[in-house]
C-alpha cells in the first residue's frame, strides 16, 4: 500500500486535559515564551506553582504547538511531563501514525501556512483546530513515516547533543567563575568597583519607527529584542532592520563580547552574551567591557540574574534601569588572575558558540529537507527487516 490522501483529523488527536496549576505543584510549565521561534526547540521552562488559571496537561513525547500567532512556528516534542499554556495545542498521533512523523508534519511550512491563513483574530490570531482537522495530505505507510522521521530526527538529535554539550560547557565556566571569584577567600581584599568602572560604555538600544517600511526592509542588520534575552549566547536574531532604520533610530551597534541585560518585560534581569555584531531595542542594555573582561562581566551578571530580576519586580514600574545595572557592585581581580581565567574559559565559550552555529546550520538543513520528504519529492530508502 502506497501513499494515501489523509485528513489531519484521521491522524491526530487534540488532548483537552486541563488542570489548575496548584493541583499539581512542582511540575514544569511551558508557555509560548519558552518555545523558540522556528527552531523547534525549548528555550526553558517555568514552574506550575508560579502560574494561575487552568493549564493544559501534557506528557513526555506529546506535540506542543503554539496556536497563538501560529506563523511563529513554535512547535516542539515535549521532553518531559508537565503543564502548558492553553494557547498551546497538546497533540498525539493516532495508532497508525508515527508520533515523530506527525510532529514534522505539524512543523512543516505547508501546515503552518495553512493554519495561519485560517487563524481567527486580527491582533492576536489563533489557529483553529476544527479547520486544521480538514487539512489533507498524502501520507506514506507507517514504515516510511518512521524512516522520514528518523532522517529528520537524526539532525535534531545532533542539535540536542550540541545543546547538552553546551549545558556542560556553561556549567564548567560557571564553576570556574565561582571558585575563582566568589568562593575565593582572597576576593575579600580586592577592590570594590561598579560594573560601569570596567566597561567602555553602557547604553540602551532603540527601535526604528514601525510606520516606515524602509526602516525594516531590506533588513540587513541583526536587531535583538528583550524577549530573546532568554538565551545565554546570542548567535542570531529573529528580526533585522535596514541601514536607514539604524541611522534614523537610537539603536546602537554592539560587537561580539558585549553583555546584554533585559531591562523590562517578561525577561527583565535576564543576561545574554553577544557572539555576533548586532543592535537591539530600548528594552536591552548593552555593556561593552574593557579589553579582557568580556567573560568576567558576562559571568558576573549572569550569576546575579536572580538578584537583578528581584530588583525589577521590586520597582514601581516592574523594570530595571540602565543606572541600576551600571551601579552593580563587584570585586575586581587583578590582571594576572583575569588573564589566567580567560585562558581557561575562552575555549569553553568558543566551543559553545561553534556548537550553536552548527545547530543553526543543521536546523536549516532539516527545514530544507522537511517539505521535500513530506511531499514525497525526496524518498527515504527503507532497510529490509
XYZ file of C-alpha atoms in Angstrom:
385
model
C 0.000 0.000 0.000
C 1.499 3.333 -1.086
C 0.949 6.934 -0.093
C -2.696 7.768 0.635
C -4.522 11.074 0.989
C -5.462 11.515 4.658
C -7.331 14.172 6.612
C -5.435 15.546 9.597
C -8.366 14.574 11.849
C -7.738 10.925 10.967
C -4.107 11.212 12.036
C -4.103 13.322 15.203
C -5.970 13.782 18.476
C -6.169 17.055 20.402
C -5.693 16.343 24.115
C -8.031 18.541 26.159
C -6.811 17.625 29.655
C -6.776 20.831 31.746
C -5.943 21.301 35.425
C -5.480 24.094 37.936
C -1.709 24.557 38.408
C -1.993 24.385 42.195
C -3.445 20.872 41.897
C -0.031 19.546 40.825
C 2.721 21.818 42.199
C 6.287 21.177 41.118
C 5.514 20.345 37.500
C 7.427 22.112 34.704
C 5.364 24.825 32.983
C 5.818 25.662 29.299
C 4.452 28.925 27.928
C 4.796 30.274 24.405
C 7.715 32.365 25.644
C 9.624 29.159 26.395
C 9.458 27.802 22.820
C 11.890 29.093 20.202
C 10.541 30.756 17.089
C 11.035 28.450 14.113
C 13.829 26.386 15.686
C 11.647 23.534 17.063
C 13.430 23.722 20.401
C 12.683 24.540 24.026
C 14.395 27.632 25.448
C 13.497 26.906 29.061
C 10.500 26.395 31.312
C 8.842 27.703 34.452
C 7.099 26.097 37.414
C 3.421 25.237 37.704
C 3.150 26.963 41.088
C 4.185 30.280 39.511
C 1.197 30.463 37.132
C -2.542 30.860 37.612
C -5.702 29.903 35.677
C -6.328 26.480 34.099
C -3.465 24.979 32.098
C -3.217 22.080 29.669
C -1.591 18.914 30.917
C 0.869 17.063 28.677
C 3.147 14.059 28.886
C 6.606 13.329 27.530
C 6.553 12.877 23.745
C 3.397 14.924 23.151
C 3.472 17.513 20.375
C 3.153 21.073 21.703
C 2.009 23.514 19.002
C 1.680 27.244 19.681
C -1.738 28.205 18.292
C -1.380 31.927 19.062
C 0.238 33.556 16.020
C 0.966 30.122 14.512
C 3.210 31.689 11.859
C 5.877 31.916 14.600
C 6.220 28.119 14.195
C 6.526 27.332 17.876
C 6.402 23.544 17.802
C 8.239 21.017 19.983
C 8.106 17.432 21.187
C 7.641 17.603 24.955
C 10.836 16.362 26.668
C 9.021 15.673 29.961
C 5.605 15.576 31.643
C 4.183 18.963 32.624
C 1.595 21.678 32.080
C 1.438 24.331 29.387
C -0.422 27.447 28.305
C -3.883 26.906 26.854
C -2.559 28.785 23.808
C -0.639 25.592 23.053
C -2.248 22.551 21.455
C -1.306 19.205 23.006
C -1.419 16.630 20.195
C -0.959 12.862 19.961
C -0.843 10.639 16.893
C -3.480 8.022 16.190
C -2.444 4.372 16.195
C -1.390 4.095 12.536
C 0.591 7.350 12.560
C 4.128 7.743 13.884
C 4.288 10.458 16.565
C 7.525 11.972 15.273
C 6.237 11.936 11.691
C 3.162 13.834 12.891
C 5.437 16.302 14.693
C 7.329 17.070 11.479
C 4.056 17.361 9.552
C 2.850 19.986 12.031
C 6.239 21.727 11.899
C 6.244 21.867 8.093
C 5.825 25.210 6.374
C 2.873 23.784 4.412
C 0.956 23.034 7.629
C 1.992 26.310 9.299
C 0.952 28.357 6.265
C -2.497 26.778 6.023
C -3.391 27.082 9.726
C -2.011 30.639 9.808
C -4.141 31.674 6.847
C -7.272 30.421 8.595
C -6.452 31.902 12.018
C -9.117 33.956 13.785
C -8.441 37.373 15.285
C -6.627 40.393 13.876
C -4.207 41.427 16.618
C -3.942 38.032 18.313
C -4.676 35.449 15.584
C -5.201 31.900 16.819
C -5.150 28.707 14.801
C -8.469 26.845 14.781
C -8.383 23.117 15.494
C -11.597 22.454 13.566
C -10.019 23.967 10.473
C -6.764 22.056 10.989
C -8.674 18.765 11.092
C -9.749 19.349 7.472
C -6.201 19.686 6.149
C -5.449 16.920 3.667
C -2.072 15.464 2.791
C -0.661 12.341 1.198
C 0.719 10.144 3.971
C 3.097 7.197 3.468
C 2.732 3.786 5.130
C 3.915 3.546 8.734
C 7.404 2.127 7.915
C 8.138 5.064 5.602
C 6.717 7.517 8.150
C 9.231 6.172 10.646
C 12.050 6.373 8.101
C 11.230 10.013 7.292
C 11.077 10.845 10.991
C 14.408 9.047 11.523
C 16.194 11.144 8.873
C 14.882 14.425 10.251
C 15.274 13.175 13.804
C 18.973 12.406 13.258
C 19.556 16.101 12.577
C 17.528 17.065 15.630
C 19.439 14.508 17.706
C 22.731 16.210 16.795
C 21.187 19.578 17.659
C 20.116 18.128 21.011
C 23.615 16.688 21.574
C 25.068 20.141 20.964
C 22.568 21.610 23.418
C 23.594 19.140 26.119
C 27.277 19.738 25.441
C 26.660 23.459 25.773
C 24.960 22.935 29.138
C 28.142 21.160 30.276
C 30.404 23.900 28.887
C 28.264 26.519 30.623
C 28.378 24.610 33.922
C 32.180 24.348 33.748
C 32.558 28.077 33.008
C 30.247 28.992 35.884
C 32.012 26.601 38.268
C 35.412 28.108 37.425
C 33.986 31.607 37.873
C 32.500 30.772 41.283
C 35.675 29.102 42.511
C 37.951 31.910 41.374
C 35.839 34.974 42.101
C 33.017 34.097 44.527
C 34.256 31.377 46.884
C 37.882 32.552 46.854
C 38.800 34.000 50.270
C 41.332 36.322 48.616
C 38.429 38.146 46.939
C 37.681 39.880 50.251
C 40.766 42.018 49.731
C 40.050 43.017 46.149
C 38.975 46.495 45.111
C 35.204 47.058 45.094
C 34.093 48.772 41.874
C 30.904 49.271 39.921
C 30.226 47.486 36.644
C 30.412 50.839 34.846
C 34.022 51.208 36.039
C 35.119 48.189 33.968
C 33.074 48.925 30.832
C 33.925 51.179 27.899
C 30.257 52.101 27.615
C 26.826 51.113 28.872
C 23.877 52.072 26.695
C 20.338 51.126 25.756
C 19.205 50.186 22.272
C 16.402 51.645 20.184
C 13.553 50.776 17.810
C 13.025 52.284 14.338
C 9.560 53.664 13.584
C 7.170 50.883 12.648
C 5.265 53.070 10.183
C 8.327 53.435 7.954
C 8.686 50.220 5.902
C 12.049 51.374 4.570
C 13.407 51.202 8.136
C 12.766 47.449 8.163
C 13.140 46.300 4.564
C 15.518 45.195 3.295
C 16.570 44.022 6.742
C 20.342 43.563 6.833
C 21.298 44.437 10.432
C 20.520 41.913 13.212
C 18.182 43.551 15.758
C 17.724 41.943 19.180
C 14.601 42.260 21.337
C 14.482 41.784 25.096
C 12.252 38.725 24.609
C 15.254 36.956 23.045
C 17.398 37.573 26.120
C 16.493 34.104 27.391
C 19.380 32.559 25.503
C 22.734 32.545 27.252
C 24.568 33.304 23.998
C 23.096 35.147 21.017
C 24.401 33.942 17.635
C 21.442 35.200 15.558
C 18.356 37.378 15.998
C 14.748 36.833 14.970
C 14.484 40.301 13.388
C 16.569 42.617 11.240
C 16.391 46.310 10.416
C 17.637 48.254 7.405
C 20.563 50.672 7.211
C 18.019 53.511 7.064
C 16.290 52.202 10.164
C 19.576 52.064 12.043
C 20.585 55.585 11.009
C 17.205 57.049 11.957
C 16.776 55.441 15.372
C 18.584 55.284 18.695
C 19.704 51.694 18.037
C 23.394 51.110 18.820
C 25.756 48.600 17.234
C 27.314 46.195 19.724
C 30.259 43.923 18.973
C 30.894 40.322 19.954
C 31.722 40.130 23.654
C 29.063 42.638 24.707
C 26.836 41.574 27.601
C 23.136 42.440 27.267
C 20.698 42.788 30.178
C 16.927 42.845 29.568
C 15.515 45.875 31.383
C 11.791 45.170 31.322
C 9.139 42.752 30.183
C 8.964 39.035 30.912
C 12.755 38.704 30.675
C 13.713 41.638 32.947
C 17.002 40.797 34.660
C 17.990 38.108 32.159
C 21.509 38.286 30.726
C 22.980 37.236 27.345
C 26.451 37.188 25.783
C 26.639 38.576 22.236
C 28.501 36.350 19.765
C 27.993 38.500 16.654
C 27.693 42.188 15.814
C 24.110 43.391 16.281
C 21.886 46.174 17.563
C 18.911 45.922 19.928
C 15.709 47.570 21.109
C 15.406 50.004 24.003
C 14.489 47.250 26.469
C 18.059 45.948 26.145
C 21.037 47.437 27.967
C 24.406 46.712 26.359
C 27.578 46.590 28.440
C 30.728 46.883 26.322
C 33.505 45.697 28.657
C 37.096 46.818 28.847
C 39.575 44.607 26.992
C 39.911 41.139 28.501
C 36.835 41.479 30.679
C 34.068 40.178 28.396
C 33.762 36.739 30.025
C 34.153 38.121 33.544
C 31.420 40.732 33.029
C 29.017 38.234 31.465
C 29.511 35.562 34.134
C 29.308 38.173 36.908
C 25.916 39.413 35.737
C 24.547 36.022 34.682
C 25.312 34.711 38.178
C 23.338 37.682 39.537
C 20.241 37.156 37.340
C 18.004 36.314 40.299
C 19.078 39.462 42.124
C 18.529 41.613 39.036
C 15.094 40.052 38.453
C 14.139 40.726 42.078
C 15.169 44.363 41.686
C 12.998 44.604 38.574
C 9.969 43.103 40.321
C 10.520 45.324 43.334
C 10.413 48.586 41.364
C 7.221 50.575 40.817
C 7.417 50.066 37.035
C 8.409 46.385 37.300
C 11.612 47.041 35.387
C 15.319 47.726 35.677
C 17.089 50.889 34.662
C 20.434 51.362 32.975
C 21.576 53.086 36.173
C 20.785 50.069 38.372
C 22.838 47.844 36.071
C 25.707 50.335 35.802
C 25.927 50.738 39.593
C 26.054 46.996 40.276
C 28.967 46.454 42.704
C 31.630 43.791 42.165
C 35.107 42.905 43.411
C 37.677 43.421 40.677
C 40.503 40.856 40.418
C 43.981 41.783 39.204
C 45.003 41.491 35.548
C 47.159 38.384 36.084
C 44.251 36.449 37.562
C 41.917 37.659 34.788
C 44.392 36.556 32.116
C 44.607 33.091 33.692
C 40.805 32.943 33.917
C 40.411 33.910 30.252
C 42.918 31.218 29.258
C 40.596 28.621 30.800
C 37.143 29.903 29.833
C 37.773 31.337 26.355
C 37.994 27.854 24.714
C 34.772 26.887 26.517
C 32.957 29.897 25.044
C 34.465 29.314 21.586
C 33.211 25.712 21.531
C 29.837 26.793 22.937
C 29.432 29.372 20.159
C 30.620 26.928 17.464
C 28.015 24.389 18.631
C 25.257 26.996 18.474
C 26.229 27.978 14.935
C 26.428 24.337 13.843
C 22.980 23.713 15.299
C 21.537 26.576 13.274
C 23.097 25.111 10.115
C 21.664 21.673 10.929
C 18.244 23.212 11.584
C 18.370 24.951 8.188
C 19.229 21.627 6.508
C 16.364 19.915 8.349
C 13.934 22.616 7.270
C 15.083 22.324 3.650
C 14.617 18.539 3.671
C 11.345 18.539 5.598
C 8.917 19.723 2.864
C 10.528 17.517 0.197
C 10.245 14.422 2.381
C 6.695 15.215 3.478
C 5.529 15.739 -0.117
C 7.300 12.631 -1.406
C 9.609 14.697 -3.640
C 12.555 13.008 -1.921
C 12.175 9.418 -0.792
C 13.867 7.574 2.036
C 15.289 4.157 1.308
C 13.790 1.537 3.614
C 16.068 -1.102 5.087
C 14.898 -4.701 4.938
C 13.845 -6.182 8.260
